[in-house]
Amino acid sequence: MESLLSSPTPFFSSPSTFVSSQSVSNPRPILPLLHRSKPRFEPLWCTMGQSSETETKPKETKLWGGRFEESVTDIVEKFTESISFDRQLYKHDIMGSKAHASMLAEQGLISVSDRDSILQGLDEIERRIEAGEFVWRTDREDVHMNIEAALTDMVGEPAKKLHTARSRNDQVLTDFRLWCRDAIDRIIASIRHLQVALVKLALNNEGLIIPGYTHLQRAQPVLLQHLLLAYVEQLDRDAGRLLDCRARLNFCPLGACALAGTGLPIDRFWTSDALGFSAPMRNSIDAVSDRDFVLEFLSANSIIAIHLSRLGEEWVLWASEEFGFITPSDSVSTGSSIMPQKKNPDPMELVRGKSARVIGDLVTLLTLCKGLPLAYNRDLQEDKEPMFDSVKTIIGMLEVSAEFAQNIAFNEERIQKALPAGYLDATTLADYLVKKGIPFRTSHDIVGRSVALCVAKNCQLQDLSLDELRSLNPVFDHDVYEFLGVENAVKKFSSYGSTGSACVADQLDYWVTKLEINRTRPQ
């Protein structure tokens, strides 16, 4: 059966093959991306006043309240509600309910007329939510109960049949997996946007040599393009991790009910197929208690955040007076309230800082899950805010990094003046001696003594005379000067993946093709 909804294939090529005993041979369509996401909302119990988007009305009988004689207190209700943040799941909750209602009708558990009433009511609720007309009620606890109660108010008796063979336990996991699946697609789109910005920055700075560093000490000359493409490679692995995570989370919990499944004749493969999942989850206890997919998603986000933080750190250093390698435009800089001369690369400092927040979201979930017995526990309500925060933060970090990359200029004159310091061509000189038949360790010693001679004379390796070089070893000849100086040194790199001009050109060609960048346009 075809999925109810579909979207274009992701633009990233498939990562390493994902093998699972749950996998099915036919790929399932992907749900469309969310058009918007709402910000985190503070829990109502820690705020003053009442949210304009949420109302507290006189208490009604809970949908689960048949055996209870007393209502929960206001403090308990405010502490346990989740509607202040899980309303973000409304679109996915409605999608899941539509699929579930349609399956119930297919199985004869509800009538076609009831199904149609439910579907029409859910359409109207979604319209009201999108139009800002829907009233979210804290006494209805969460997104699921708000929508179901509103549906009951709207269509009456048919709505009471919607929860047949379904629990909030499997319902929320279905919603959350659908949300995470869409969120991964959004993050991958943002990764691609940053990759394109970095490749275009590389294309605009062809041939520019910069000092390469190890231990933050000058090491060897590298092409700027080569360094920028290193971040592009890291981001590609980040996208691959997310795609792997997407494949593992794309199994459907719906129909697992509270934890044990149901004795009613439902068709879990029907709903799984309708929602674009690969298959139903095989074990009903696992289906409602698993948060592996959340941990994996947050872990992947944390690695992205670390990569972006390293990029941010590099650009913050390069924008300093001490380096002076880049100048950010005014449009991506901020000033000081007291020092009128200041121009700060604040966006990248915040990228560096917000990485701690994304990592903290992962640690929160790891701690939350470490001591929970099977199956569902209310603690797991706390899984959503860290995930919502992580996704919102990582997308913001990716977007502002791309914006920054599009608004910086490299100071070639300053970089050129910085290149002579540090004897960046020393390793290339050692390679020259190896080509002359001298063992590398001996070559290393000879070049070390050459550098010591330069330090004593306050000159560069290329400034040493042939006689001075031969005083260190007679193998030196006139062709040694083809290996000295940063330009010559870069030309000598030829191994696959190296910083040599031809190698870097090949790398650029690969990414231009993969990211579908039109090189004929002005960069």
Short mmCIF file of C-alpha atoms in Angstrom, two decimals:
data_model
loop_
_atom_site.label_atom_id
_atom_site.label_comp_id
_atom_site.label_asym_id
_atom_site.label_seq_id
_atom_site.Cartn_x
_atom_site.Cartn_y
_atom_site.Cartn_z
CA MET A 1 0.00 0.00 0.00
CA GLU A 2 1.27 3.49 -0.77
CA SER A 3 2.15 5.83 2.06
CA LEU A 4 -0.35 8.54 2.94
CA LEU A 5 2.39 11.11 2.54
CA SER A 6 5.69 11.25 0.72
CA SER A 7 8.58 13.63 0.04
CA PRO A 8 11.62 13.80 -2.25
CA THR A 9 14.57 11.50 -1.69
CA PRO A 10 17.29 13.10 0.52
CA PHE A 11 20.09 14.69 -1.49
CA PHE A 12 22.87 12.91 0.42
CA SER A 13 24.14 9.66 -0.96
CA SER A 14 23.50 6.65 1.23
CA PRO A 15 25.96 6.05 4.08
CA SER A 16 27.44 2.68 4.80
CA THR A 17 24.83 -0.03 4.33
CA PHE A 18 22.58 -0.44 7.33
CA VAL A 19 21.74 -4.07 8.03
CA SER A 20 18.88 -5.05 10.30
CA SER A 21 16.79 -8.13 10.75
CA GLN A 22 13.80 -5.79 10.80
CA SER A 23 14.61 -4.23 7.42
CA VAL A 24 12.31 -4.78 4.48
CA SER A 25 13.28 -4.90 0.83
CA ASN A 26 11.13 -2.05 -0.46
CA PRO A 27 12.14 1.47 0.61
CA ARG A 28 9.39 3.51 2.19
CA PRO A 29 8.56 7.09 1.27
CA ILE A 30 9.74 9.85 3.52
CA LEU A 31 7.31 12.22 5.23
CA PRO A 32 7.59 15.89 4.28
CA LEU A 33 9.61 18.26 6.42
CA LEU A 34 7.87 20.37 9.03
CA HIS A 35 7.18 23.83 7.69
CA ARG A 36 7.84 25.37 11.05
CA SER A 37 8.74 24.44 14.54
CA LYS A 38 7.70 26.24 17.67
CA PRO A 39 10.12 27.33 20.38
CA ARG A 40 10.45 25.65 23.71
CA PHE A 41 7.86 26.74 26.25
CA GLU A 42 8.58 27.11 29.93
CA PRO A 43 6.54 24.72 32.09
CA LEU A 44 3.51 26.56 33.43
CA TRP A 45 4.27 25.68 37.05
CA CYS A 46 7.40 27.85 36.97
CA THR A 47 5.91 30.89 35.22
CA MET A 48 3.95 33.88 36.41
CA GLY A 49 0.60 34.47 34.79
CA GLN A 50 -1.09 32.43 32.09
CA SER A 51 0.19 31.67 28.58
CA SER A 52 -1.83 33.37 25.87
CA GLU A 53 -1.83 30.12 23.90
CA THR A 54 -2.95 27.84 26.75
CA GLU A 55 -6.08 28.05 28.84
CA THR A 56 -7.03 26.50 32.14
CA LYS A 57 -10.76 25.87 32.22
CA PRO A 58 -12.95 24.32 34.88
CA LYS A 59 -11.78 20.76 35.30
CA GLU A 60 -13.50 18.12 33.24
CA THR A 61 -13.45 14.39 33.77
CA LYS A 62 -10.17 12.97 32.51
CA LEU A 63 -10.37 10.58 29.60
CA TRP A 64 -8.63 8.09 31.90
CA GLY A 65 -10.54 9.05 35.05
CA GLY A 66 -13.24 6.39 35.30
CA ARG A 67 -11.92 4.75 38.48
CA PHE A 68 -10.96 8.00 40.21
CA GLU A 69 -13.19 9.78 42.72
CA GLU A 70 -11.06 12.90 43.12
CA SER A 71 -9.41 15.25 40.66
CA VAL A 72 -5.67 15.85 40.84
CA THR A 73 -4.63 19.03 42.60
CA ASP A 74 -3.61 22.12 40.66
CA ILE A 75 0.02 21.69 41.71
CA VAL A 76 0.14 18.09 40.48
CA GLU A 77 -1.61 19.03 37.25
CA LYS A 78 0.80 21.87 36.49
CA PHE A 79 3.82 19.77 37.41
CA THR A 80 2.83 16.77 35.30
CA GLU A 81 1.44 18.50 32.19
CA SER A 82 3.47 18.36 29.01
CA ILE A 83 1.28 20.37 26.65
CA SER A 84 3.51 23.40 27.19
CA PHE A 85 6.18 21.68 25.07
CA ASP A 86 4.79 18.55 23.39
CA ARG A 87 2.26 20.54 21.34
CA GLN A 88 5.08 20.56 18.76
CA LEU A 89 4.01 17.00 17.98
CA TYR A 90 0.51 17.98 16.87
CA LYS A 91 1.09 17.40 13.16
CA HIS A 92 2.55 13.96 13.77
CA ASP A 93 -0.12 13.08 16.33
CA ILE A 94 -2.80 13.86 13.78
CA MET A 95 -0.97 11.85 11.10
CA GLY A 96 -0.75 8.86 13.41
CA SER A 97 -4.41 9.14 14.40
CA LYS A 98 -5.51 9.30 10.77
CA ALA A 99 -3.56 6.16 9.96
CA HIS A 100 -4.88 4.40 13.06
CA ALA A 101 -8.51 5.32 12.33
CA SER A 102 -8.16 4.17 8.73
CA MET A 103 -6.67 0.84 9.87
CA LEU A 104 -9.48 0.32 12.40
CA ALA A 105 -12.01 0.79 9.61
CA GLU A 106 -10.12 -1.58 7.32
CA GLN A 107 -10.26 -4.22 10.07
CA GLY A 108 -13.94 -3.66 10.77
CA LEU A 109 -13.30 -2.35 14.28
CA ILE A 110 -15.03 0.94 13.47
CA SER A 111 -17.41 1.84 10.68
CA VAL A 112 -16.45 3.70 7.54
CA SER A 113 -18.81 6.47 8.63
CA ASP A 114 -17.03 6.77 11.99
CA ARG A 115 -13.68 6.82 10.21
CA ASP A 116 -14.81 9.63 7.92
CA SER A 117 -16.10 11.67 10.85
CA ILE A 118 -12.78 11.20 12.66
CA LEU A 119 -10.71 12.15 9.62
CA GLN A 120 -12.80 15.24 8.90
CA GLY A 121 -12.59 16.30 12.54
CA LEU A 122 -8.81 15.84 12.61
CA ASP A 123 -8.50 17.91 9.44
CA GLU A 124 -10.46 20.71 11.07
CA ILE A 125 -8.38 20.52 14.26
CA GLU A 126 -5.17 20.74 12.23
CA ARG A 127 -6.57 23.73 10.35
CA ARG A 128 -7.41 25.47 13.63
CA ILE A 129 -3.97 24.77 15.07
CA GLU A 130 -2.25 26.12 11.95
CA ALA A 131 -4.48 29.21 12.04
CA GLY A 132 -3.75 29.81 15.74
CA GLU A 133 -7.40 29.25 16.63
CA PHE A 134 -6.98 26.09 18.67
CA VAL A 135 -7.08 26.44 22.47
CA TRP A 136 -4.52 24.25 24.24
CA ARG A 137 -5.77 23.29 27.71
CA THR A 138 -3.46 22.34 30.55
CA ASP A 139 -6.17 20.25 32.22
CA ARG A 140 -6.01 18.01 29.15
CA GLU A 141 -2.37 17.33 30.01
CA ASP A 142 -0.69 16.65 26.68
CA VAL A 143 -0.97 16.99 22.92
CA HIS A 144 -2.73 13.63 22.56
CA MET A 145 -5.49 14.33 25.09
CA ASN A 146 -5.97 17.88 23.82
CA ILE A 147 -6.56 16.67 20.29
CA GLU A 148 -8.69 13.67 21.27
CA ALA A 149 -10.86 15.71 23.64
CA ALA A 150 -11.30 18.45 21.04
CA LEU A 151 -12.23 15.80 18.49
CA THR A 152 -14.83 14.41 20.90
CA ASP A 153 -16.25 17.90 21.40
CA MET A 154 -16.44 18.27 17.64
CA VAL A 155 -17.73 14.94 16.29
CA GLY A 156 -19.07 13.21 19.39
CA GLU A 157 -19.34 9.43 19.74
CA PRO A 158 -17.10 8.40 16.80
CA ALA A 159 -14.14 10.15 18.44
CA LYS A 160 -14.47 7.86 21.47
CA LYS A 161 -13.60 4.91 19.21
CA LEU A 162 -10.30 6.39 18.03
CA HIS A 163 -8.31 5.09 20.98
CA THR A 164 -9.34 1.49 20.30
CA ALA A 165 -6.23 -0.74 20.42
CA ARG A 166 -3.98 2.18 21.22
CA SER A 167 -2.31 3.61 24.34
CA ARG A 168 -0.67 6.95 24.87
CA ASN A 169 2.51 4.90 25.33
CA ASP A 170 2.67 3.68 21.73
CA GLN A 171 1.00 6.86 20.46
CA VAL A 172 3.65 9.21 21.80
CA LEU A 173 6.48 6.99 20.54
CA THR A 174 4.91 6.98 17.09
CA ASP A 175 4.58 10.77 17.13
CA PHE A 176 8.11 11.21 18.42
CA ARG A 177 9.69 8.91 15.83
CA LEU A 178 7.82 10.73 13.07
CA TRP A 179 9.00 14.08 14.48
CA CYS A 180 12.61 12.90 14.77
CA ARG A 181 12.52 11.56 11.23
CA ASP A 182 11.46 14.95 9.90
CA ALA A 183 13.95 16.75 12.15
CA ILE A 184 16.79 14.66 10.73
CA ASP A 185 15.77 15.68 7.22
CA ARG A 186 15.80 19.34 8.29
CA ILE A 187 19.26 19.05 9.87
CA ILE A 188 20.66 17.30 6.79
CA ALA A 189 19.34 20.16 4.65
CA SER A 190 21.16 22.63 6.91
CA ILE A 191 24.35 20.55 6.76
CA ARG A 192 24.23 20.64 2.98
CA HIS A 193 23.73 24.42 3.04
CA LEU A 194 26.87 24.87 5.15
CA GLN A 195 28.84 22.48 2.94
CA VAL A 196 27.89 24.50 -0.13
CA ALA A 197 28.95 27.73 1.60
CA LEU A 198 32.35 26.24 2.52
CA VAL A 199 32.97 24.84 -0.97
CA LYS A 200 32.09 28.19 -2.55
CA LEU A 201 34.46 29.91 -0.11
CA ALA A 202 37.15 27.47 -1.22
CA LEU A 203 36.45 28.14 -4.90
CA ASN A 204 36.80 31.87 -4.30
CA ASN A 205 40.25 31.48 -2.72
CA GLU A 206 42.07 29.30 -5.22
CA GLY A 207 45.82 29.02 -4.64
CA LEU A 208 45.85 30.80 -1.26
CA ILE A 209 48.46 29.16 1.01
CA ILE A 210 48.13 29.38 4.78
CA PRO A 211 50.17 27.97 7.66
CA GLY A 212 48.95 24.56 8.78
CA TYR A 213 49.14 23.91 12.52
CA THR A 214 49.69 21.02 14.88
CA HIS A 215 49.65 21.69 18.63
CA LEU A 216 48.71 25.24 17.52
CA GLN A 217 52.33 25.54 16.34
CA ARG A 218 53.23 26.19 12.71
CA ALA A 219 53.79 22.90 10.95
CA GLN A 220 53.51 22.80 7.14
CA PRO A 221 52.06 25.00 4.42
CA VAL A 222 48.60 24.00 3.20
CA LEU A 223 46.14 25.38 0.71
CA LEU A 224 43.25 27.18 2.37
CA GLN A 225 40.94 25.18 0.10
CA HIS A 226 42.31 21.98 1.60
CA LEU A 227 41.54 23.12 5.14
CA LEU A 228 38.01 24.24 4.28
CA LEU A 229 37.29 20.92 2.59
CA ALA A 230 38.35 19.12 5.78
CA TYR A 231 35.25 20.61 7.45
CA VAL A 232 33.13 19.60 4.45
CA GLU A 233 34.30 16.00 4.93
CA GLN A 234 33.44 16.07 8.64
CA LEU A 235 29.99 17.43 7.91
CA ASP A 236 29.42 14.66 5.38
CA ARG A 237 30.12 12.03 8.04
CA ASP A 238 27.72 13.93 10.32
CA ALA A 239 25.02 13.58 7.67
CA GLY A 240 25.84 9.88 7.33
CA ARG A 241 25.41 9.32 11.06
CA LEU A 242 22.01 11.00 10.91
CA LEU A 243 20.96 8.87 7.96
CA ASP A 244 22.03 5.74 9.84
CA CYS A 245 20.04 6.93 12.85
CA ARG A 246 17.04 7.62 10.60
CA ALA A 247 17.16 4.07 9.24
CA ARG A 248 17.25 2.59 12.76
CA LEU A 249 14.43 4.76 14.15
CA ASN A 250 12.15 4.20 11.16
CA PHE A 251 10.14 1.35 12.73
CA CYS A 252 6.60 1.78 13.95
CA PRO A 253 5.52 1.36 17.62
CA LEU A 254 1.81 1.94 16.92
CA GLY A 255 -0.31 -0.99 18.05
CA ALA A 256 2.04 -2.03 20.84
CA CYS A 257 -0.49 -0.31 23.14
CA ALA A 258 0.57 0.07 26.79
CA LEU A 259 3.24 -2.65 26.62
CA ALA A 260 1.66 -6.02 25.79
CA GLY A 261 -0.12 -5.40 22.49
CA THR A 262 -3.85 -6.12 22.07
CA GLY A 263 -6.25 -9.00 21.52
CA LEU A 264 -8.17 -7.01 18.91
CA PRO A 265 -7.55 -7.88 15.23
CA ILE A 266 -5.48 -4.84 14.24
CA ASP A 267 -3.05 -4.73 11.33
CA ARG A 268 0.19 -3.11 12.48
CA PHE A 269 1.76 -3.54 9.06
CA TRP A 270 -1.04 -1.42 7.59
CA THR A 271 -0.38 1.56 9.87
CA SER A 272 3.39 1.17 9.57
CA ASP A 273 3.11 1.27 5.79
CA ALA A 274 0.68 4.19 5.83
CA LEU A 275 3.10 6.29 7.92
CA GLY A 276 6.14 5.46 5.79
CA PHE A 277 7.89 3.27 8.34
CA SER A 278 10.00 0.32 7.25
CA ALA A 279 8.03 -2.16 9.40
CA PRO A 280 6.30 -2.44 12.79
CA MET A 281 8.56 -2.85 15.80
CA ARG A 282 8.79 -6.54 16.53
CA ASN A 283 8.53 -6.51 20.35
CA SER A 284 5.73 -4.55 22.02
CA ILE A 285 7.66 -4.01 25.28
CA ASP A 286 10.65 -2.68 23.38
CA ALA A 287 8.35 -0.51 21.27
CA VAL A 288 7.08 1.56 24.20
CA SER A 289 10.24 1.66 26.33
CA ASP A 290 12.99 2.16 23.74
CA ARG A 291 14.79 5.50 23.67
CA ASP A 292 17.84 4.27 21.78
CA PHE A 293 16.82 6.37 18.80
CA VAL A 294 16.70 9.51 20.95
CA LEU A 295 20.14 8.81 22.42
CA GLU A 296 21.60 8.09 18.99
CA PHE A 297 20.06 11.25 17.51
CA LEU A 298 21.35 13.40 20.37
CA SER A 299 24.77 11.78 20.07
CA ALA A 300 24.90 12.56 16.34
CA ASN A 301 23.90 16.15 17.08
CA SER A 302 26.62 16.40 19.71
CA ILE A 303 29.28 15.34 17.20
CA ILE A 304 27.98 17.95 14.74
CA ALA A 305 28.15 20.53 17.52
CA ILE A 306 31.77 19.62 18.27
CA HIS A 307 32.72 19.98 14.60
CA LEU A 308 31.00 23.36 14.41
CA SER A 309 32.64 24.44 17.67
CA ARG A 310 36.08 23.66 16.24
CA LEU A 311 35.26 25.67 13.12
CA GLY A 312 34.04 28.50 15.34
CA GLU A 313 37.20 28.41 17.43
CA GLU A 314 39.41 28.55 14.33
CA TRP A 315 37.57 31.50 12.86
CA VAL A 316 37.50 33.36 16.18
CA LEU A 317 41.29 32.97 16.36
CA TRP A 318 41.77 33.96 12.73
CA ALA A 319 39.68 37.11 13.23
CA SER A 320 41.91 38.28 16.10
CA GLU A 321 44.57 40.95 15.65
CA GLU A 322 47.18 38.34 16.53
CA PHE A 323 46.26 36.23 13.49
CA GLY A 324 44.44 38.66 11.26
CA PHE A 325 43.75 35.99 8.64
CA ILE A 326 40.06 36.87 8.16
CA THR A 327 37.86 39.92 8.37
CA PRO A 328 34.17 39.25 9.01
CA SER A 329 31.79 41.72 7.43
CA ASP A 330 29.85 44.09 9.67
CA SER A 331 26.70 42.07 8.94
CA VAL A 332 28.00 39.11 10.97
CA SER A 333 29.85 41.05 13.68
CA THR A 334 28.92 42.87 16.86
CA GLY A 335 30.42 45.74 18.80
CA SER A 336 31.17 46.59 22.40
CA SER A 337 28.98 48.72 24.63
CA ILE A 338 32.04 50.42 26.12
CA MET A 339 34.89 50.01 23.62
CA PRO A 340 33.91 51.75 20.36
CA GLN A 341 36.77 50.23 18.35
CA LYS A 342 35.71 46.61 18.89
CA LYS A 343 34.41 44.33 16.14
CA ASN A 344 33.67 40.88 17.51
CA PRO A 345 32.94 37.58 15.70
CA ASP A 346 30.16 36.86 18.19
CA PRO A 347 28.16 34.41 16.03
CA MET A 348 31.03 31.92 15.96
CA GLU A 349 31.73 32.43 19.66
CA LEU A 350 28.12 31.49 20.31
CA VAL A 351 28.45 28.47 18.01
CA ARG A 352 31.36 27.41 20.17
CA GLY A 353 29.34 28.09 23.33
CA LYS A 354 26.11 26.43 22.24
CA SER A 355 27.94 23.17 21.60
CA ALA A 356 27.93 22.75 25.39
CA ARG A 357 24.16 22.99 25.36
CA VAL A 358 23.78 20.27 22.72
CA ILE A 359 26.18 17.99 24.59
CA GLY A 360 24.22 18.71 27.79
CA ASP A 361 21.01 17.56 26.12
CA LEU A 362 22.66 14.22 25.38
CA VAL A 363 23.93 13.87 28.96
CA THR A 364 20.42 14.64 30.25
CA LEU A 365 18.93 11.75 28.27
CA LEU A 366 21.73 9.34 29.14
CA THR A 367 21.15 10.07 32.81
CA LEU A 368 17.38 9.87 32.43
CA CYS A 369 17.47 6.40 30.86
CA LYS A 370 20.23 4.74 32.85
CA GLY A 371 18.10 3.37 35.70
CA LEU A 372 14.66 2.78 34.21
CA PRO A 373 13.08 -0.69 34.33
CA LEU A 374 10.94 -1.89 31.43
CA ALA A 375 8.51 -0.84 30.13
CA TYR A 376 7.10 2.70 30.12
CA ASN A 377 7.80 5.06 33.02
CA ARG A 378 6.59 8.65 33.35
CA ASP A 379 10.21 9.76 33.61
CA LEU A 380 10.32 9.35 29.84
CA GLN A 381 8.12 12.42 29.42
CA GLU A 382 11.38 14.28 30.02
CA ASP A 383 12.88 13.01 26.75
CA LYS A 384 11.25 15.62 24.54
CA GLU A 385 12.48 19.00 25.74
CA PRO A 386 16.17 18.06 25.40
CA MET A 387 15.49 16.70 21.91
CA PHE A 388 13.51 19.77 20.85
CA ASP A 389 16.26 21.98 22.24
CA SER A 390 19.05 19.99 20.58
CA VAL A 391 17.43 20.12 17.14
CA LYS A 392 16.59 23.81 17.38
CA THR A 393 20.10 24.64 18.59
CA ILE A 394 21.98 22.54 16.03
CA ILE A 395 19.97 23.96 13.13
CA GLY A 396 20.70 27.46 14.40
CA MET A 397 24.41 26.66 14.68
CA LEU A 398 24.52 25.28 11.14
CA GLU A 399 22.61 28.21 9.68
CA VAL A 400 24.71 30.91 11.34
CA SER A 401 27.95 29.11 10.41
CA ALA A 402 26.85 29.15 6.76
CA GLU A 403 25.92 32.83 7.07
CA PHE A 404 29.33 33.62 8.56
CA ALA A 405 31.12 31.69 5.81
CA GLN A 406 29.33 33.79 3.21
CA ASN A 407 30.41 37.03 4.86
CA ILE A 408 34.14 36.77 5.53
CA ALA A 409 37.18 37.85 3.54
CA PHE A 410 40.67 36.35 3.79
CA ASN A 411 43.47 38.87 4.24
CA GLU A 412 45.97 37.59 1.67
CA GLU A 413 48.60 40.24 2.40
CA ARG A 414 48.58 39.49 6.12
CA ILE A 415 48.72 35.75 5.45
CA GLN A 416 51.62 36.16 3.02
CA LYS A 417 53.58 38.09 5.63
CA ALA A 418 52.92 35.35 8.17
CA LEU A 419 54.08 32.46 5.98
CA PRO A 420 57.88 32.79 6.32
CA ALA A 421 57.88 32.22 10.07
CA GLY A 422 58.11 28.66 11.33
CA TYR A 423 60.20 26.95 8.59
CA LEU A 424 57.09 25.38 7.05
CA ASP A 425 59.15 23.82 4.24
CA ALA A 426 61.36 21.77 6.61
CA THR A 427 59.53 18.48 6.08
CA THR A 428 59.64 18.95 2.32
CA LEU A 429 63.42 19.41 2.61
CA ALA A 430 63.58 16.09 4.50
CA ASP A 431 61.62 14.48 1.64
CA TYR A 432 64.23 15.85 -0.76
CA LEU A 433 66.99 14.06 1.14
CA VAL A 434 64.98 10.82 1.21
CA LYS A 435 64.71 11.02 -2.57
CA LYS A 436 68.52 11.29 -2.61
CA GLY A 437 68.73 7.95 -0.80
CA ILE A 438 69.28 9.16 2.78
CA PRO A 439 67.25 7.34 5.48
CA PHE A 440 64.44 9.48 6.85
CA ARG A 441 65.77 9.60 10.43
CA THR A 442 69.12 10.80 9.12
CA SER A 443 67.33 13.30 6.89
CA HIS A 444 65.34 14.50 9.88
CA ASP A 445 68.58 15.18 11.77
CA ILE A 446 70.18 17.02 8.83
CA VAL A 447 67.15 19.27 8.37
CA GLY A 448 67.01 19.92 12.11
CA ARG A 449 70.61 21.17 11.96
CA SER A 450 69.71 23.23 8.88
CA VAL A 451 66.92 24.93 10.84
CA ALA A 452 69.32 25.57 13.74
CA LEU A 453 71.71 27.25 11.28
CA CYS A 454 68.82 29.43 10.01
CA VAL A 455 67.92 30.41 13.56
CA ALA A 456 71.52 31.45 14.17
CA LYS A 457 71.64 33.43 10.92
CA ASN A 458 68.05 34.77 11.28
CA CYS A 459 67.11 33.60 7.80
CA GLN A 460 64.88 31.10 5.98
CA LEU A 461 65.90 27.68 4.65
CA GLN A 462 65.73 28.94 1.09
CA ASP A 463 68.21 31.70 2.02
CA LEU A 464 70.97 29.21 2.89
CA SER A 465 73.66 28.96 0.25
CA LEU A 466 74.44 25.66 -1.42
CA ASP A 467 77.84 25.64 0.31
CA GLU A 468 76.15 26.07 3.70
CA LEU A 469 73.80 23.20 2.95
CA ARG A 470 76.66 21.00 1.73
CA SER A 471 78.51 21.70 4.94
CA LEU A 472 75.71 19.74 6.58
CA ASN A 473 75.65 16.97 3.97
CA PRO A 474 77.34 16.79 0.56
CA VAL A 475 74.25 15.27 -1.12
CA PHE A 476 72.66 18.71 -1.47
CA ASP A 477 72.62 20.00 -5.05
CA HIS A 478 71.15 22.92 -6.99
CA ASP A 479 67.80 21.15 -7.35
CA VAL A 480 67.24 21.55 -3.59
CA TYR A 481 65.86 25.04 -4.20
CA GLU A 482 62.92 23.50 -6.07
CA PHE A 483 61.81 22.12 -2.67
CA LEU A 484 62.29 25.26 -0.58
CA GLY A 485 59.75 28.03 0.07
CA VAL A 486 56.09 27.48 0.83
CA GLU A 487 54.97 27.63 -2.80
CA ASN A 488 57.46 24.95 -3.86
CA ALA A 489 56.65 22.90 -0.79
CA VAL A 490 52.93 22.83 -1.61
CA LYS A 491 53.69 21.81 -5.19
CA LYS A 492 55.62 18.77 -3.99
CA PHE A 493 52.66 17.22 -2.18
CA SER A 494 51.26 14.48 -4.40
CA SER A 495 49.80 11.69 -2.23
CA TYR A 496 46.08 10.99 -2.46
CA GLY A 497 44.15 13.39 -0.23
CA SER A 498 47.13 15.71 0.27
CA THR A 499 47.30 19.50 0.04
CA GLY A 500 48.97 19.47 -3.39
CA SER A 501 47.24 21.67 -5.95
CA ALA A 502 46.23 18.77 -8.21
CA CYS A 503 44.92 16.74 -5.26
CA VAL A 504 42.90 19.65 -3.92
CA ALA A 505 41.49 20.33 -7.38
CA ASP A 506 40.26 16.74 -7.51
CA GLN A 507 38.67 17.13 -4.06
CA LEU A 508 36.93 20.32 -5.16
CA ASP A 509 35.64 18.69 -8.33
CA TYR A 510 34.19 15.86 -6.23
CA TRP A 511 32.30 18.20 -3.92
CA VAL A 512 31.15 20.54 -6.68
CA THR A 513 29.59 17.54 -8.39
CA LYS A 514 28.14 15.95 -5.25
CA LEU A 515 26.64 19.20 -3.95
CA GLU A 516 25.50 20.23 -7.45
CA ILE A 517 27.28 23.59 -7.33
CA ASN A 518 27.23 25.58 -10.55
CA ARG A 519 30.79 26.87 -11.00
CA THR A 520 29.75 29.22 -13.81
CA ARG A 521 27.83 31.43 -11.42
CA PRO A 522 29.63 34.23 -9.56
CA GLN A 523 30.73 32.76 -6.26
#
